[in-house]
Coordinates of C-alpha atoms in Angstrom, one line a residue:
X1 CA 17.5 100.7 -10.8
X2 CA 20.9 100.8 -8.6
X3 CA 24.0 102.2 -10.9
X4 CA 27.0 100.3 -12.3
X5 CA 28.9 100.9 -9.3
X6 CA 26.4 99.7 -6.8
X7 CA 25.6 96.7 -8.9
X8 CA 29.2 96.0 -9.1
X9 CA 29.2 95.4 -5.1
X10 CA 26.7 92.5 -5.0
X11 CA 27.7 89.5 -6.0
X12 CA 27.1 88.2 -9.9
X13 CA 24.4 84.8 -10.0
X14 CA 25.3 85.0 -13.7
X15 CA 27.9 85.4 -16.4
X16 CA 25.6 88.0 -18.3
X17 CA 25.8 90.5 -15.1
X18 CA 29.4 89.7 -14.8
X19 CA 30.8 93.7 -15.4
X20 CA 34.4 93.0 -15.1
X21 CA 37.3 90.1 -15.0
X22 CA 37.0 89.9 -10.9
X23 CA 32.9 89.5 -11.3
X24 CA 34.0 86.8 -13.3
X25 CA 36.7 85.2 -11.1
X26 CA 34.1 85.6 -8.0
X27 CA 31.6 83.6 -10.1
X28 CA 33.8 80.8 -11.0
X29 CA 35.0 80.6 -7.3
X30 CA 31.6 80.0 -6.7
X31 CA 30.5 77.7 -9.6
X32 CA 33.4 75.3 -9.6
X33 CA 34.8 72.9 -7.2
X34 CA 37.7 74.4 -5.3
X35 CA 40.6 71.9 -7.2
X36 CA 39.2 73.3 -10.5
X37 CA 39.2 77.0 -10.1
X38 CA 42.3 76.8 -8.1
X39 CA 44.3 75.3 -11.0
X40 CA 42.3 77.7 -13.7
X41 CA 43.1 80.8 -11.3
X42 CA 46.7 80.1 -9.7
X43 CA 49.9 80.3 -12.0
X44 CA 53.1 78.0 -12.1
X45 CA 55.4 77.0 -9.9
X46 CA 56.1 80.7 -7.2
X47 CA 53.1 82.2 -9.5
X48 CA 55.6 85.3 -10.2
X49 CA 55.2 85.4 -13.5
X50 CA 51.4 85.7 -13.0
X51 CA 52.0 88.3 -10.3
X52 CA 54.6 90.1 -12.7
X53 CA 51.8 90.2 -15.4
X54 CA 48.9 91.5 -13.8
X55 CA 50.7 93.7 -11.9
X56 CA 51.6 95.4 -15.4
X57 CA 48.4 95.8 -16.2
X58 CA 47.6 98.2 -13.2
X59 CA 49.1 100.8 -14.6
X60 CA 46.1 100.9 -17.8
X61 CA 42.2 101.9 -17.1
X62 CA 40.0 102.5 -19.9
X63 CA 38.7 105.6 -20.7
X64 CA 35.5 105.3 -22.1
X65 CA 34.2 107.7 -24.5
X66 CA 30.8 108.8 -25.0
X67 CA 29.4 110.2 -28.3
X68 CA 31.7 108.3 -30.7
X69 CA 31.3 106.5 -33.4
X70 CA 31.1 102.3 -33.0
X71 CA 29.5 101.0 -36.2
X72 CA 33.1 99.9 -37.0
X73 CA 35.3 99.3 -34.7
X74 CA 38.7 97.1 -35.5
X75 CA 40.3 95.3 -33.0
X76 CA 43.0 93.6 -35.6
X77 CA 46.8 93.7 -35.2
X78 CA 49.3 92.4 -37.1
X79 CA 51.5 89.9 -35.3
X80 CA 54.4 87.4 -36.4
X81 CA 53.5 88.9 -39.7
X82 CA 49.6 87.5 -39.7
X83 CA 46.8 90.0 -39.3
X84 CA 44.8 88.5 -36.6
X85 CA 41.3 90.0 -35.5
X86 CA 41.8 90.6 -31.4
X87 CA 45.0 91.6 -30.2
X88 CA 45.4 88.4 -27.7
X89 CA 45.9 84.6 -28.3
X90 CA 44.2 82.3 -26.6
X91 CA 46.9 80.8 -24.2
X92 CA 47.5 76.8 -23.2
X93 CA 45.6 75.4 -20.4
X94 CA 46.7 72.1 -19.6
X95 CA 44.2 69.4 -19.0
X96 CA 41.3 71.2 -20.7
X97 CA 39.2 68.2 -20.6
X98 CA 38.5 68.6 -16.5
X99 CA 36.6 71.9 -17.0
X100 CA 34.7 71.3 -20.4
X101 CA 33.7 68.5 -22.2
X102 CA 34.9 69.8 -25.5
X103 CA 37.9 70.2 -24.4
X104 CA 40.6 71.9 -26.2
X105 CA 39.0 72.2 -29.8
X106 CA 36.8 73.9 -28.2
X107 CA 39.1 76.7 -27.7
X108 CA 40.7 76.2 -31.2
X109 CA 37.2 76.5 -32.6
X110 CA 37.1 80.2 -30.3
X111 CA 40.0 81.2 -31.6
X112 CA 39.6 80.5 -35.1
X113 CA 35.9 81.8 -35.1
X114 CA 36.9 85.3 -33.4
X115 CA 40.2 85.5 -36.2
X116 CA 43.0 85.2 -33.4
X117 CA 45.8 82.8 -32.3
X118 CA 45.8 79.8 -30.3
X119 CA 48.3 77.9 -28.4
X120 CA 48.1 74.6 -27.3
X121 CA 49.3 73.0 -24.1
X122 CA 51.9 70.6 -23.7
X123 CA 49.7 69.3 -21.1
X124 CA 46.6 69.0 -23.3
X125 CA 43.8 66.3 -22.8
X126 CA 43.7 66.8 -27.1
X127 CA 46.7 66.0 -29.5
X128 CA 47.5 68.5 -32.1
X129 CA 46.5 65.9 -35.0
X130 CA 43.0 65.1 -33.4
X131 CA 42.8 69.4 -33.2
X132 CA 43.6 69.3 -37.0
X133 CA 41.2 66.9 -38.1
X134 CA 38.3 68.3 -37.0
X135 CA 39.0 71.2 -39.4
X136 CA 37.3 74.0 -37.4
X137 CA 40.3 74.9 -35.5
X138 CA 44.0 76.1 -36.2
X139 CA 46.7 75.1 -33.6
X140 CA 49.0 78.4 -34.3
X141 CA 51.7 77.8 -31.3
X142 CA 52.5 74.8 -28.8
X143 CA 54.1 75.6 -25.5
X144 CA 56.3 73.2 -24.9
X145 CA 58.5 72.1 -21.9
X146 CA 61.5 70.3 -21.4
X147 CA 62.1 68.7 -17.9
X148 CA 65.3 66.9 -16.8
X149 CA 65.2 63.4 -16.8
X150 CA 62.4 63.4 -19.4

């Protein structure tokens, strides 16, 4: 059996041998038509701000550590005074509905299953009252925008 590293070079057929975020980003570049994993992949406007935050993230690796103890590990943080269960929220994605059926309660339902925030898009395919009647899923922040002439 090759190791990690030489697996890491071919090219994932499936999101279970996906080993790290660009296994999955080669994947979907794949899977999905061009128009849909460009506007899932690319950032607003210039894209700075998505250059400016992964390029803060460069300066982190994890360190794994062998011969420790995982039977409990806790992810939680307390944020905006709630105690959520992972220490990231689930961010808006406008027009949810062209890459999954379910749409954006689908990602409410996510968020609430896994304990953790999620925001909805002021571009969403779902309204915030159709998100709270299905009762599975908590809208917890709603990015909004403000344009001139609107």
């Amino acid at each position: 059996m090759p190791s990690r590293a030489l697996r890491l070079h071919r090219k994932p057929r499936a999101l279970d041998r996906c080993y790290s975020i660009a296994d999955v980003r080669d994947l979907a570049f794949r899977r999905l038509p061009a128009p849909i994993f460009h506007y899932l992949d690319g950032g607003a406007d210039d894209e700075r701000t998505l250059e400016r935050n992964t390029a803060a993230f460069d300066d982190y690796a994890f360190l794994p550590q062998t011969m420790r103890d995982i039977t409990r590990i806790d992810l939680g943080v307390t944020l905006l005074g709630r105690n959520i269960n992972l220490p990231f929220i689930l961010s808006p994605t406008g027009m949810s509905r062209l890459f999954h059926h379910e749409a954006e309660p689908a990602v409410a339902r996510a968020a609430a299953r896994f304990g953790t925030f999620y925001s909805l898009s002021t571009l969403a395919t779902t309204s915030i009252e159709e998100i709270a009647a299905t009762g599975e899923g908590r809208v917890s922040f709603r990015s909004t925008y403000s344009r001139k002439g609107s």
